[in-house]
Structure formats: C-alpha cells, structure tokens
Coordinates of C-alpha atoms (C1' of nucleotides) in Angstrom, one line a residue:
Chain P
X1 CA -36.0 -3.7 8.4
X2 CA -37.4 -6.9 6.8
X3 CA -38.3 -4.8 3.8
X4 CA -34.8 -3.4 3.6
X5 CA -33.3 -6.8 3.8
X6 CA -35.5 -8.0 1.0
X7 CA -34.7 -5.1 -1.4
X8 CA -30.9 -5.6 -0.6
X9 CA -30.9 -9.2 -1.5
X10 CA -33.1 -8.5 -4.7
X11 CA -30.4 -6.0 -5.5
X12 CA -27.6 -8.4 -4.8
X13 CA -28.9 -11.6 -6.3
X14 CA -30.5 -9.8 -9.5
X15 CA -29.2 -11.9 -12.5
X16 CA -28.2 -8.6 -14.2
X17 CA -26.3 -7.2 -11.2
X18 CA -23.2 -7.0 -13.5
X19 CA -21.0 -4.9 -11.0
X20 CA -21.6 -7.6 -8.5
X21 CA -20.8 -10.3 -10.5
X22 CA -17.7 -8.6 -11.7
X23 CA -16.6 -7.8 -8.3
X24 CA -16.7 -11.3 -7.1
X25 CA -14.5 -12.4 -9.8
X26 CA -12.1 -9.8 -9.0
X27 CA -12.0 -10.7 -5.5
X28 CA -11.5 -14.4 -5.9
X29 CA -8.6 -14.0 -8.4
X30 CA -6.8 -11.3 -6.3
X31 CA -7.0 -13.6 -3.1
X32 CA -5.6 -16.5 -5.1
X33 CA -2.6 -14.5 -6.2
X34 CA -2.2 -12.2 -3.4
X35 CA 1.5 -11.4 -2.8
X36 CA 3.0 -13.4 0.2
X37 CA 0.9 -16.5 0.2
X38 CA -0.1 -17.2 3.8
X39 CA 2.2 -19.7 5.3
X40 CA -0.8 -22.1 6.4
X41 CA -2.9 -23.6 3.8
X42 CA -5.7 -21.2 3.0
X43 CA -8.2 -23.7 3.6
X44 CA -10.9 -21.1 4.1
X45 CA -14.2 -22.2 2.4
X46 CA -15.9 -19.2 0.9
X47 CA -18.1 -17.7 3.8
X48 CA -16.7 -20.2 6.2
X49 CA -18.6 -19.2 9.1
X50 CA -22.2 -18.1 8.6
X51 CA -23.1 -15.0 10.6
X52 CA -25.9 -16.9 12.1
X53 CA -23.4 -19.1 13.9
X54 CA -21.1 -16.5 14.8
X55 CA -19.8 -17.2 18.2
X56 CA -18.6 -13.6 18.4
X57 CA -21.9 -11.8 18.4
X58 CA -23.1 -14.2 21.3
X59 CA -20.7 -12.4 23.6
X60 CA -22.1 -9.9 26.1
X61 CA -20.5 -7.0 24.5
X62 CA -22.5 -6.6 21.6
X63 CA -25.9 -5.4 20.7
X64 CA -28.4 -8.0 19.9
X65 CA -29.4 -8.1 16.2
X66 CA -32.6 -9.2 14.6
X67 CA -32.7 -12.4 12.3
X68 CA -33.3 -10.0 9.5
X69 CA -30.2 -8.0 10.3
X70 CA -28.0 -11.0 10.7
X71 CA -29.5 -12.5 7.4
X72 CA -28.3 -9.1 5.6
X73 CA -25.0 -9.2 7.2
X74 CA -24.4 -12.7 6.2
X75 CA -25.6 -11.9 2.5
X76 CA -23.0 -9.0 2.4
X77 CA -20.0 -11.2 3.9
X78 CA -18.2 -12.3 1.1
X79 CA -15.4 -14.4 2.4
X80 CA -14.0 -15.7 5.7
X81 CA -10.1 -15.7 5.6
X82 CA -7.5 -16.9 7.6
X83 CA -4.3 -14.6 7.8
X84 CA -1.1 -15.6 9.2
X85 CA 0.5 -13.6 11.8
X86 CA 2.7 -10.8 10.3
X87 CA 1.0 -10.6 7.0
X88 CA -0.3 -7.3 6.0
X89 CA -4.3 -7.1 6.0
X90 CA -4.3 -3.7 4.4
X91 CA -1.0 -2.1 3.1
X92 CA -0.6 1.7 3.0
X93 CA -1.6 3.2 -0.4
X94 CA -3.6 0.2 -1.2
X95 CA -6.7 1.4 -3.3
X96 CA -8.8 -1.8 -3.2
X97 CA -8.6 -2.6 0.4
X98 CA -11.8 -4.4 1.4
X99 CA -13.6 -3.8 4.6
X100 CA -13.1 -6.4 7.3
X101 CA -14.4 -7.5 10.8
X102 CA -11.7 -9.1 13.1
X103 CA -13.3 -12.5 13.8
X104 CA -10.4 -14.0 15.8
X105 CA -6.9 -12.8 16.9
X106 CA -5.0 -9.6 17.2
X107 CA -4.1 -7.1 14.5
X108 CA -2.5 -3.8 14.5
X109 CA -2.7 -0.4 12.5
X110 CA 0.3 1.6 11.9
X111 CA 2.0 4.4 9.8
X112 CA 5.7 4.9 9.0
X113 CA 7.7 7.8 8.5
X114 CA 10.4 7.6 5.6
X115 CA 13.2 6.9 7.8
X116 CA 11.6 3.6 9.1
X117 CA 10.4 5.0 12.5
X118 CA 6.8 3.6 12.8
X119 CA 3.8 4.6 15.0
X120 CA 1.2 1.9 15.9
X121 CA -1.9 3.8 15.7
X122 CA -4.2 1.3 17.5
X123 CA -4.5 -2.4 18.3
X124 CA -7.6 -4.3 16.8
X125 CA -9.4 -7.0 18.8
X126 CA -12.3 -9.4 17.7
X127 CA -15.5 -7.7 16.7
X128 CA -13.6 -4.6 15.5
X129 CA -13.9 -3.2 12.1
X130 CA -10.8 -3.0 10.1
X131 CA -10.3 -0.6 7.1
X132 CA -13.3 1.6 7.3
X133 CA -11.2 4.8 6.6
X134 CA -9.6 2.9 3.7
X135 CA -12.9 2.0 2.3
X136 CA -14.4 5.4 2.4
X137 CA -11.4 7.4 1.3
X138 CA -9.7 6.7 -2.1
X139 CA -6.6 4.9 -0.5
X140 CA -5.4 3.4 2.7
X141 CA -3.3 5.7 4.5
X142 CA -1.8 3.2 6.8
X143 CA -0.9 -0.5 7.1
X144 CA -3.1 -3.2 9.1
X145 CA -0.9 -6.1 10.0
X146 CA -2.1 -9.5 11.6
X147 CA -0.3 -9.6 15.0
X148 CA -1.2 -13.2 15.6
X149 CA -2.8 -15.6 13.2
X150 CA -6.1 -14.1 12.6
X151 CA -9.5 -14.9 10.9
X152 CA -11.5 -11.9 9.3
X153 CA -14.9 -11.6 7.8
X154 CA -14.7 -9.8 4.4
X155 CA -16.9 -7.2 3.2
X156 CA -16.8 -5.8 -0.2
X157 CA -15.8 -2.1 -0.5
X158 CA -18.0 -2.0 -3.4
X159 CA -21.0 -2.6 -1.2
X160 CA -20.2 0.2 1.2
X161 CA -22.3 2.5 -0.9
X162 CA -25.0 0.1 -1.2
X163 CA -25.1 -0.4 2.7
X164 CA -25.7 3.3 3.0
X165 CA -28.3 3.4 0.6
X166 CA -30.3 0.4 1.3
X167 CA -29.3 -0.5 4.9
X168 CA -29.2 2.8 7.0
X169 CA -29.2 0.8 10.2
X170 CA -25.9 -1.2 9.2
X171 CA -24.6 2.1 7.7
X172 CA -25.2 3.9 11.1
X173 CA -23.5 0.9 13.0
X174 CA -20.6 1.1 10.7
X175 CA -20.1 4.9 11.6
X176 CA -20.8 4.2 15.3
X177 CA -17.9 1.7 15.2
X178 CA -15.8 4.4 13.4
X179 CA -16.5 6.9 16.1
X180 CA -15.5 4.6 18.7
X181 CA -12.3 3.9 16.8
X182 CA -11.7 7.5 16.8
X183 CA -12.3 7.5 20.5
X184 CA -9.5 4.9 21.0
X185 CA -7.2 7.1 18.8
X186 CA -7.9 10.1 21.1
X187 CA -7.0 8.2 24.0
X188 CA -3.8 7.0 22.5
X189 CA -2.8 10.4 21.3
X190 CA -3.5 11.7 24.8
X191 CA -1.3 9.0 26.2
X192 CA 1.7 9.5 23.9
X193 CA 1.1 13.2 24.3
X194 CA 0.9 13.7 28.0
X195 CA 1.8 10.7 29.8
X196 CA 5.1 9.6 31.2
X197 CA 6.7 6.3 30.3
X198 CA 5.3 4.4 33.3
X199 CA 1.9 6.1 32.9
X200 CA 1.6 5.1 29.2
X201 CA 2.6 1.4 29.8
X202 CA -0.1 1.0 32.6
X203 CA -2.6 2.7 30.6
X204 CA -2.0 0.4 27.6
X205 CA -2.1 -2.7 29.6
X206 CA -5.2 -1.5 31.4
X207 CA -6.8 -0.4 28.1
X208 CA -6.2 -3.7 26.6
X209 CA -7.4 -5.8 29.5
X210 CA -10.5 -3.8 29.7
X211 CA -11.1 -4.6 26.0
X212 CA -10.1 -8.3 26.3
X213 CA -12.3 -8.5 29.3
X214 CA -15.3 -7.0 27.7
X215 CA -14.9 -9.7 25.1
X216 CA -14.7 -12.5 27.5
X217 CA -11.1 -13.0 26.8
X218 CA -10.1 -12.8 30.4
X219 CA -10.1 -15.6 33.0
X220 CA -8.9 -15.2 36.2
X221 CA -7.4 -11.7 35.6
X222 CA -5.3 -13.3 32.7
X223 CA -5.3 -12.9 29.2
X224 CA -3.4 -13.8 26.1
X225 CA -1.1 -10.8 25.4
X226 CA 0.7 -11.3 22.1
X227 CA 2.4 -7.9 22.1
X228 CA 6.3 -7.9 22.0
X229 CA 8.0 -4.9 23.7
X230 CA 9.0 -3.6 20.5
X231 CA 5.1 -3.5 19.7
X232 CA 4.6 -1.4 23.0
X233 CA 7.4 0.9 22.3
X234 CA 6.1 1.8 18.7
X235 CA 2.7 2.2 20.1
X236 CA 3.7 4.3 22.8
X237 CA 6.5 6.5 21.2
X238 CA 9.0 5.1 23.5
X239 CA 12.5 3.4 22.7
X240 CA 12.6 -0.2 22.8
X241 CA 15.2 -0.1 25.6
X242 CA 13.3 2.4 27.8
X243 CA 10.1 0.4 27.2
X244 CA 11.9 -2.8 28.5
X245 CA 13.2 -1.0 31.6
X246 CA 10.1 0.9 32.6
X247 CA 7.9 -2.5 32.0
X248 CA 10.1 -4.5 34.1
X249 CA 9.9 -1.8 36.9
X250 CA 6.3 -1.8 36.6
X251 CA 6.1 -5.7 36.9
X252 CA 8.5 -5.5 39.9
X253 CA 6.1 -3.0 41.4
X254 CA 3.5 -5.8 41.2
X255 CA 1.2 -4.2 38.7
X256 CA 1.1 -7.3 36.5
X257 CA 2.9 -10.4 35.8
X258 CA 3.9 -11.5 32.3
X259 CA 5.0 -15.1 31.4
X260 CA 4.7 -17.2 28.1
X261 CA 2.6 -14.7 26.3
X262 CA -0.2 -14.3 29.2
X263 CA -0.5 -11.2 31.0
X264 CA -2.2 -11.3 34.6
X265 CA -3.2 -8.1 36.0
X266 CA -2.2 -8.6 39.3
X267 CA -3.0 -5.2 40.9
X268 CA -5.9 -3.4 38.9
X269 CA -6.1 -0.6 41.4
X270 CA -2.5 0.3 41.5
X271 CA -2.5 0.1 37.6
X272 CA -5.2 2.5 37.4
X273 CA -3.5 4.9 39.7
X274 CA -0.3 4.6 37.9
X275 CA -2.0 5.3 34.5
X276 CA -4.2 8.1 35.7
X277 CA -6.7 6.3 33.7
X278 CA -10.3 7.0 33.8
X279 CA -12.5 4.9 32.0
X280 CA -16.0 5.7 30.5
X281 CA -18.7 3.2 30.4
X282 CA -19.4 2.5 26.9
X283 CA -22.8 1.2 25.8
X284 CA -23.1 -2.1 24.1
X285 CA -21.7 -1.9 20.7
X286 CA -22.9 -3.2 17.3
X287 CA -21.0 -5.7 15.3
X288 CA -20.5 -6.1 11.5
Chain E
X1 CA -31.9 12.6 -4.8
X2 CA -34.9 14.5 -5.5
X3 CA -37.3 11.9 -4.3
X4 CA -35.2 11.7 -1.2
X5 CA -35.3 15.2 -0.4
X6 CA -39.2 15.3 -0.9
X7 CA -39.4 12.5 1.4
X8 CA -37.3 14.1 3.9
X9 CA -39.1 17.4 3.9
X10 CA -42.6 15.7 4.0
X11 CA -41.1 13.8 7.2
X12 CA -39.7 17.2 8.7
X13 CA -42.6 19.2 8.0
X14 CA -45.6 17.0 8.7
X15 CA -48.0 18.3 11.2
X16 CA -47.8 15.2 13.2
X17 CA -44.0 15.1 13.3
X18 CA -44.3 15.1 17.0
X19 CA -40.7 14.5 17.9
X20 CA -39.7 17.0 15.6
X21 CA -41.7 19.9 17.1
X22 CA -40.7 18.8 20.3
X23 CA -37.1 18.9 19.6
X24 CA -37.1 22.5 18.0
X25 CA -38.9 23.7 21.3
X26 CA -36.0 22.0 23.2
X27 CA -33.4 23.4 21.3
X28 CA -34.7 27.0 21.5
X29 CA -34.9 27.0 24.9
X30 CA -31.9 25.5 25.7
X31 CA -29.9 27.8 23.5
X32 CA -31.6 30.6 25.3
X33 CA -30.6 29.5 28.6
X34 CA -27.3 27.7 27.8
X35 CA -24.6 28.3 30.6
X36 CA -22.0 31.0 29.7
X37 CA -24.0 33.3 27.8
X38 CA -21.8 34.3 24.8
X39 CA -19.8 37.7 25.6
X40 CA -20.9 39.1 22.2
X41 CA -24.8 39.7 21.8
X42 CA -26.2 36.5 20.2
X43 CA -27.6 38.2 17.3
X44 CA -27.8 35.3 15.0
X45 CA -31.2 35.0 13.4
X46 CA -32.2 31.5 13.2
X47 CA -30.6 30.2 9.8
X48 CA -28.6 33.2 9.5
X49 CA -27.0 32.0 6.4
X50 CA -28.8 30.1 3.9
X51 CA -26.8 27.0 2.4
X52 CA -27.7 28.2 -1.1
X53 CA -25.7 31.4 -0.4
X54 CA -22.9 29.7 1.5
X55 CA -19.5 31.2 0.4
X56 CA -17.7 28.2 2.1
X57 CA -19.0 25.8 -0.5
X58 CA -18.1 27.8 -3.4
X59 CA -14.4 27.3 -2.5
X60 CA -12.4 24.8 -4.6
X61 CA -11.8 22.4 -2.0
X62 CA -15.3 21.2 -1.9
X63 CA -17.5 18.7 -3.9
X64 CA -19.9 20.4 -5.9
X65 CA -23.6 19.5 -4.6
X66 CA -26.8 19.5 -6.6
X67 CA -29.5 21.9 -5.7
X68 CA -31.3 19.3 -4.3
X69 CA -28.8 18.3 -2.0
X70 CA -28.2 21.9 -0.8
X71 CA -31.8 22.3 -0.4
X72 CA -31.7 19.2 1.9
X73 CA -28.9 20.6 3.7
X74 CA -30.6 23.8 4.2
X75 CA -33.7 22.3 5.6
X76 CA -31.5 20.3 8.3
X77 CA -29.6 23.4 9.3
X78 CA -31.3 24.5 12.4
X79 CA -29.4 27.4 13.6
X80 CA -26.2 29.7 12.7
X81 CA -24.5 30.7 15.8
X82 CA -21.7 32.8 16.6
X83 CA -19.5 31.9 19.5
X84 CA -16.9 34.0 21.2
X85 CA -13.2 33.0 21.2
X86 CA -12.6 30.7 24.2
X87 CA -16.0 29.4 24.7
X88 CA -16.9 25.7 24.5
X89 CA -18.7 24.5 21.6
X90 CA -19.1 21.0 23.1
X91 CA -18.0 20.1 26.5
X92 CA -16.6 16.7 27.7
X93 CA -19.4 14.5 29.0
X94 CA -22.0 16.4 27.4
X95 CA -24.8 14.2 26.2
X96 CA -27.1 16.5 24.0
X97 CA -24.1 18.0 21.7
X98 CA -25.5 18.9 18.5
X99 CA -23.6 18.4 15.1
X100 CA -21.8 21.3 13.8
X101 CA -20.2 22.5 10.8
X102 CA -17.5 25.3 11.3
X103 CA -18.5 28.0 9.1
X104 CA -15.6 30.5 10.1
X105 CA -12.9 31.0 12.6
X106 CA -10.7 28.2 14.0
X107 CA -11.8 25.8 16.8
X108 CA -9.7 23.1 18.5
X109 CA -10.7 19.7 20.3
X110 CA -8.9 18.5 23.4
X111 CA -9.0 16.1 26.0
X112 CA -7.6 16.5 29.7
X113 CA -6.1 14.2 32.4
X114 CA -7.4 14.6 35.8
X115 CA -4.4 16.8 37.1
X116 CA -4.8 19.2 34.2
X117 CA -2.4 18.3 31.5
X118 CA -4.3 18.5 28.4
X119 CA -4.0 16.9 24.9
X120 CA -5.1 19.2 22.0
X121 CA -6.3 16.4 19.3
X122 CA -6.9 18.4 16.5
X123 CA -7.6 21.8 15.0
X124 CA -10.6 22.5 13.3
X125 CA -10.9 24.8 10.1
X126 CA -13.9 25.9 8.2
X127 CA -16.0 23.4 6.4
X128 CA -15.0 20.8 9.1
X129 CA -17.6 18.8 10.8
X130 CA -17.7 19.3 14.9
X131 CA -19.0 16.6 17.0
X132 CA -19.6 13.6 14.8
X133 CA -18.4 11.3 17.6
X134 CA -20.4 12.9 20.3
X135 CA -23.6 12.7 18.2
X136 CA -22.9 9.1 17.3
X137 CA -22.2 7.9 20.8
X138 CA -23.8 8.7 23.6
X139 CA -21.9 11.4 25.2
X140 CA -18.7 13.5 24.1
X141 CA -15.5 12.3 25.3
X142 CA -13.9 15.5 24.5
X143 CA -14.1 19.3 24.5
X144 CA -14.3 21.4 21.5
X145 CA -13.3 25.2 22.1
X146 CA -13.5 28.1 19.8
X147 CA -10.0 29.3 19.1
X148 CA -11.2 32.6 17.6
X149 CA -14.6 34.0 17.4
X150 CA -16.3 31.4 15.0
X151 CA -19.6 31.1 13.4
X152 CA -21.1 27.5 13.3
X153 CA -24.1 26.0 11.3
X154 CA -25.9 23.8 13.5
X155 CA -27.6 20.4 12.9
X156 CA -29.7 18.4 15.3
X157 CA -28.1 15.3 16.7
X158 CA -31.8 14.1 16.7
X159 CA -31.8 14.3 12.8
X160 CA -28.6 12.2 12.5
X161 CA -30.4 9.0 12.4
X162 CA -32.9 10.3 10.2
X163 CA -30.2 11.5 7.7
X164 CA -28.9 7.7 7.7
X165 CA -32.4 6.7 6.9
X166 CA -33.5 9.2 4.3
X167 CA -30.6 10.7 2.9
X168 CA -27.8 8.2 2.2
X169 CA -25.8 10.4 0.2
X170 CA -25.4 12.9 3.2
X171 CA -24.9 10.2 5.5
X172 CA -22.2 9.0 3.4
X173 CA -20.7 12.5 3.2
X174 CA -20.6 12.7 7.1
X175 CA -18.9 9.3 7.2
X176 CA -16.3 10.3 5.0
X177 CA -15.6 13.5 6.6
X178 CA -15.3 11.3 9.9
X179 CA -12.8 9.0 8.1
X180 CA -10.9 12.1 7.0
X181 CA -10.7 13.4 10.5
X182 CA -9.5 10.1 11.8
X183 CA -6.6 10.5 9.2
X184 CA -5.7 13.7 10.7
X185 CA -5.7 12.0 14.1
X186 CA -3.3 9.5 12.8
X187 CA -1.2 11.9 11.4
X188 CA -1.0 13.8 14.8
X189 CA -0.4 10.5 16.7
X190 CA 2.5 9.7 14.3
X191 CA 3.8 13.2 14.9
X192 CA 3.7 13.3 18.8
X193 CA 4.9 9.6 19.0
X194 CA 7.9 9.5 16.5
X195 CA 9.1 13.0 15.6
X196 CA 11.2 15.3 17.5
X197 CA 10.3 18.7 18.6
X198 CA 11.8 20.3 15.4
X199 CA 10.1 18.0 13.3
X200 CA 6.7 18.2 15.2
X201 CA 6.7 21.9 15.1
X202 CA 7.6 21.8 11.2
X203 CA 5.0 19.4 10.6
X204 CA 2.3 21.3 12.4
X205 CA 2.8 24.4 10.7
X206 CA 3.0 22.9 7.3
X207 CA -0.1 20.7 8.0
X208 CA -2.0 23.9 8.9
X209 CA -0.7 26.0 6.0
X210 CA -1.7 23.3 3.6
X211 CA -5.3 23.0 5.0
X212 CA -5.6 26.7 5.2
X213 CA -4.2 26.9 1.5
X214 CA -6.6 24.3 0.4
X215 CA -9.5 26.5 1.7
X216 CA -8.1 29.7 0.1
X217 CA -7.0 31.4 3.3
X218 CA -3.3 31.8 2.0
X219 CA -2.5 34.9 0.2
X220 CA 1.5 35.4 -0.5
X221 CA 2.3 32.5 1.5
X222 CA 1.0 34.2 4.5
X223 CA -2.1 33.3 6.5
X224 CA -4.1 34.1 10.0
X225 CA -2.4 31.7 12.4
X226 CA -4.4 32.2 15.8
X227 CA -2.6 29.5 17.9
X228 CA -0.5 30.6 20.8
X229 CA 2.8 29.0 21.8
X230 CA 0.6 27.1 24.7
X231 CA -1.6 25.7 21.9
X232 CA 1.2 24.2 20.1
X233 CA 2.7 22.7 23.2
X234 CA -0.5 21.1 24.0
X235 CA -1.0 19.8 20.6
X236 CA 2.5 18.6 20.2
X237 CA 3.0 17.1 23.7
X238 CA 6.0 19.3 24.6
X239 CA 6.5 21.7 27.3
X240 CA 5.7 25.5 26.7
X241 CA 9.4 26.4 27.2
X242 CA 10.8 23.8 24.9
X243 CA 8.2 24.6 22.2
X244 CA 9.2 28.4 22.4
X245 CA 12.8 27.6 22.0
X246 CA 12.5 25.3 19.1
X247 CA 9.9 27.5 17.5
X248 CA 12.4 30.4 17.7
X249 CA 15.1 28.2 16.3
X250 CA 13.2 27.3 13.4
X251 CA 12.3 30.9 12.9
X252 CA 15.8 31.9 12.9
X253 CA 16.4 29.1 10.6
X254 CA 14.3 30.9 7.9
X255 CA 11.4 28.3 7.7
X256 CA 8.8 30.7 8.4
X257 CA 8.0 34.1 10.1
X258 CA 5.6 35.1 12.4
X259 CA 4.2 38.4 13.4
X260 CA 1.0 39.9 14.5
X261 CA -0.9 36.7 14.3
X262 CA 0.1 36.1 10.7
X263 CA 2.3 33.2 9.7
X264 CA 4.4 33.2 6.5
X265 CA 6.0 30.2 5.2
X266 CA 9.3 31.4 4.0
X267 CA 10.9 28.3 3.0
X268 CA 8.3 25.5 2.3
X269 CA 11.1 23.2 1.0
X270 CA 13.0 23.4 4.1
X271 CA 10.0 23.1 6.2
X272 CA 8.9 19.8 4.3
X273 CA 12.3 18.5 4.8
X274 CA 12.4 19.4 8.5
X275 CA 9.1 17.9 9.2
X276 CA 9.8 14.7 7.2
X277 CA 6.4 15.3 5.8
X278 CA 4.9 13.4 3.1
X279 CA 1.6 14.7 1.9
X280 CA -1.2 12.6 0.2
X281 CA -3.5 14.2 -2.5
X282 CA -6.9 14.1 -1.2
X283 CA -10.0 14.3 -3.3
X284 CA -12.3 17.0 -3.2
X285 CA -14.3 16.5 0.2
X286 CA -18.0 16.9 0.8
X287 CA -19.1 19.8 2.8
X288 CA -21.9 19.7 5.4
Chain O
dC1 C1' 25.2 -25.8 15.2
dG2 C1' 24.9 -21.2 14.3
dC3 C1' 21.2 -18.0 13.0
dT4 C1' 17.8 -14.7 14.2
dA5 C1' 14.4 -12.5 17.1
dT6 C1' 13.6 -11.3 21.4
dG7 C1' 14.7 -9.7 26.1
dT8 C1' 18.2 -7.6 29.7
dT9 C1' 21.2 -4.7 31.8
dG10 C1' 24.7 -0.8 32.0
dA11 C1' 27.0 3.8 31.0
dG12 C1' 27.0 7.9 28.9
dA13 C1' 24.6 11.4 25.8
dA14 C1' 20.8 14.3 24.6
dG15 C1' 16.5 16.1 24.0
dA16 C1' 13.1 17.8 26.8
dG17 C1' 11.1 19.4 31.3
dT18 C1' 11.3 22.6 35.2
dC19 C1' 12.1 26.9 37.5
dA20 C1' 12.8 31.5 37.6
dA21 C1' 13.8 36.0 36.1
dC22 C1' 12.4 39.4 33.0
dG23 C1' 10.3 42.1 28.9
dC24 C1' 6.4 43.7 26.6
dG25 C1' 1.7 45.0 25.1
dA26 C1' -3.3 45.4 26.5
dG27 C1' -6.5 46.2 29.5
dT28 C1' -8.3 48.3 33.7
dG29 C1' -9.0 51.2 37.6
dG30 C1' -7.8 55.0 40.5
Chain N
dC1 C1' -2.6 60.0 33.1
dC2 C1' -0.3 56.6 35.6
dA3 C1' 0.4 52.4 37.9
dC4 C1' -1.1 48.2 38.2
dT5 C1' -2.1 43.4 36.7
dC6 C1' -2.5 39.8 33.5
dG7 C1' -1.4 37.0 29.4
dC8 C1' 2.0 35.9 26.5
dG9 C1' 6.7 35.5 25.0
dT10 C1' 11.6 35.0 25.8
dT11 C1' 15.9 33.5 27.8
dG12 C1' 19.3 31.0 31.0
dA13 C1' 20.5 27.3 34.2
dC14 C1' 19.8 23.2 36.0
dT15 C1' 17.5 18.6 36.2
dC16 C1' 15.8 14.3 34.7
dT17 C1' 13.6 11.5 31.7
dT18 C1' 14.4 9.0 27.6
dC19 C1' 17.5 7.7 23.9
dT20 C1' 21.4 5.5 22.0
dC21 C1' 25.2 2.4 22.0
dA22 C1' 26.9 -1.8 23.2
dA23 C1' 27.5 -6.1 25.5
dC24 C1' 25.2 -10.2 26.6
dA25 C1' 21.5 -13.9 27.8
dT26 C1' 17.8 -16.6 26.2
dA27 C1' 14.7 -19.3 23.0
dG28 C1' 13.1 -21.0 18.8
dC29 C1' 14.3 -23.0 14.4
dG30 C1' 16.6 -24.7 10.0

DNA sequence: CGCTATGTTGAGAAGAGTCAACGCGAGTGG
DNA sequence: CCACTCGCGTTGACTCTTCTCAACATAGCG
C-alpha cells in the first residue's frame, strides 16, 4: 500500500500533471461562482479538515485504515465545504458533479416526476458517500440536497479513474459503499412496495435510529431528527396528511416521542414489531 | 492493458497459486452437490462459451472491448451454467454467491418480508451483472431467481478483489454496471412511491421494452415478455387483482397487446404519456 | 404586523385491497 | 380417453386504506 501511495502522490504532484492543474483551477472558479451562494459565509479553507484528524473515522462504525491509506485519502481530498441547509449538493442532470463524503449533517437524495411529485430515494448520514453514481455515469440522474447545514469532503470526479488505476483498495472501498447504498435502496423499495403506512413509518424511524446509533449520534435513546413530515411522506410514498395522521397514531401508541427536532425511541421492541423490521448485522464499513 | 493481462494470467496460472487452486476445487465440488439439482441435465461444459465468441457482446448496446480485455475476461470466466426457470441463482443470506453475467433469458431479484409479502427489486436481462452486491458485501441480502431458463457466465467471488488489484479497467466497468443498476432501482422506487397503478404498469412495460430493444430483442414492436401478472404485481407493489384489472384497462385502451408470451407495444406515445416516463440516453455500457 | 412554512384535524372521495366465483389450458394419472 | 388438479387469468361486489380538499393552529421571521 505504501508503494501505491507513493506512486499516486508522484502522479498527483508531478509538475507536468496538466490535467490535475487544470482541474483545480476549474474547481476553484466553479465553487466561487456556484449559483445560490450559500447563506453562510463560505469560510471553508481548502482542505479545512485533514483526514488525519478526522473525528468521523474514529467512530466505532468504521474500519480502521493504515496511515498510508489515510495519507492517500488526504491527498485526494480537494476541498472541505460547508453547505447551507436546503442547498443542492448535486442537481439532476449535472455532468460535472464531484464525489463527496458527508462529513457532518444530513442530506437526502431524490428524483422528481415532471408534474412535481417527488420521491426521496434515501437519506444520507455522516460518513456516507455522495454522488458515486453521478461520478461513474455521465450525468447525475437525481438531486442531492442538504437537509441540515452540512459539511462535505470533496473528491474530484476526475480522480475516480485514477483511484481505480492506482489505489485498488480505495476503489474497492468505494464500490463497497456503493453496494451498501444499493442495499438501503432495496430496503426502501421493499418498504414502499409492501408495507402499510404504519409499518413504513416505523421502519423508517427504526432504520434511521440504527444508522444514527451506529455513528454514535444517539444518546439516551434520543437523536437529532431533522426530517419534516413532508420529507417522510416523500420518502415513503404517502400523502402528507396521511403521514401526519399515522405518525401521530404511532406516537400516541408509545413507539416514539418527538419534540423540538429530537426523536426518542421509547419502545424499540414495539417499533420493530410494527415495522416488521429485520435487521442484518453489517460489518465495519470503510470510510472515504 | 496487455501488461495487466499478462500479470493477471501469471497470477492465475502460477503453480504456487494455492488459493486459486483450492478455489477451483471448492467450486467444482460445490456446483456438483448444489442443493436443488437443476431439473434439466446440467450439460454445461466448463466455459461452454468462450468470451471471444460471445454473441452478446456483438450487440450494439455494448462498448467494444480490446482483444486483451476479452482474453482477460475469458480467463476469469470459470463456468457457463444453464439454470432452469424458477431456480434460485443466489438465495438470500448466501455467503458464497459468485458473480454472474446473465448470458440469456430473464431473471429477477427480490426481497421478502417474514410474512410472505415480496418485493421484486428489478428484472435482469442479458448482459446484466448478477450478484455484485452479494460479492462485495459479506452475504446476499436478496434472492435472484431465474424467470425463464437462463444461461449465466460465472465469475468467482474470490477473483473480485484480484480484479480490483490487477485489472482496474474491469473493476471500473463492474462498478459502472453497479451504478447503472442503482439507477434502475431509483426508477423503480420512484415508480412505486409516486405513480398510480396505470402509470406504474405503463412505465414498467415501457422500461422493459426499451431495455429489450436496446439488446436487439424487439422485432416489429414485439418482444418476449415472460412476466406473469403476479410478477408485475410484486414488482409494482400492487395486489394481483388490481394489477390484472389495470393491465386489461391499458390493453383495451390500445397501449399494448399481449398474447402467448409476446408483448407488442402498439402505441408507444400513449404509453409514454400514461407512464409519465422520461428517458435519459445512456451511453454504451460495458459488458462482463 | 402579516407572511410563510409546518403541523393538525375532519369529512368525503377514490384508488387499491380482499374475497369469492369462475374460465381455461396444461399436465397427470387412472 | 377422461376426470382431475393446478396455475394462471378474469370479473364482480364489497371493504378499507389512503388521498384530497379544506379549515385552522402554531411558530419563526422580516
């Protein structure tokens, strides 16, 4: 791996690495002129957070990486951006979307029909990859939106092929994360296709709880839950009104409690039973 | 690429390639004793079809590959199997599922809830990869079943890591196909979540028509359509009865015709309009 | 202060589910 | 050969989940 790392660095930093240089320029100028200027001052210094000091990767959920691997990832990380809640990270049809890792906050990925109906495909939590599909295929076929204020680590889509060529372990990790995402999609499709409204809501809550817990975001059965009812409705293929009614039925039944943006899973057992949820144990996952 | 190929072959065929040798043994014995013996005589000679003579890859839908690349793929192909309709190709929970390419016929991938409800996640047509997710993650979280009699090309899951390590172009292609699959899943989820029954059925028919057409399987607006109403219901999250009623409404409205397993798309325009379908152009895709 | 986004509740409509009866063709065994 | 079953498709009648429309409450914000 050390060898690989050196090879890669040599490649990246060679003075004649014209493509790379070009690309950095492109990227900087784009981010400066990107359409809706983030409402907060974009005080993100280039590579604001070094991968060596990444607090995320210390969490129990992630596979340990060697110094060399982290060094390589750190080299590939071209930016660290803050994005205000509600802003698009990738928009449908975009052909130059970069590859991101969500560093903090929540995001969501959705797709719309022409008449405005929209389907939220999945929710994105810290450590998840954003835009792999968009980076591999020619254009993004979906939109990714920041659900809260978020921070993302940016990797150039132009490096993706290089990663495959020079850093197979990393390429493998990326594909692994892609496969994991596809697993979530499978779950969501099964939910929307087969479960009733109560089951869907219980399954969604439980699924997000488990993911948050895995990341150490749950304390005292409670975690930050930034979704509105509309988000839930859009994710589950239900109408807003029916979502609200079913949600409050479940709340009254004692499954969970929700106030001021915090969700508490009062009765995990009952929630599991309601959701017809069965969980697989997933092994430690790679990051970045 | 030639260099890569040589390196790979050297690796595969080195006399001290203990793992590899082991693996072939394992594989042979497993396939001999695999649980439900295929109802048809398993007359598949090892590597029945050479990748050099692969009729599939001649189809217009696929990216051209160099001789070297084909040679490499041919080396990796460890078997060519016939599987009878209704048989599982990969079953949920399986930990040693190989990676396959569907050579001929149709297959489907599904997931069940404990109480028997099942969701068909997607349909698999010739040239599609089977089991990437299962090969990357520890165990398959879904079942893949042959919808018709099928033939598959078999690649060892044990080679997957080697592919990443030694044949980045191939690894990239595999990931590309994974991303494409995820795109189909996105579409299905959007359908099931947002479209009405008529829209869903029209979208499904149209989607399959396009995919079949792309493979050259459509003649005279007509193609082999092996799904039963139950399959359609399970894929679209509808009840059998409602599926049948809606299907026959659409048939009577002149969208399509269906007899003796052949579907004819009589009115593509109307079908598109009914489906609220919008199609992206996808570039040529890799195969194997 | 009114604006907007979000949440809540009720009432009626409609889409989709369930149950049940029946037709039809393919296979199968007597 | 027939009678039989079995899988699949079809249709009608009824039920119920979910949707839509609408009125109203609440909270944050310029």
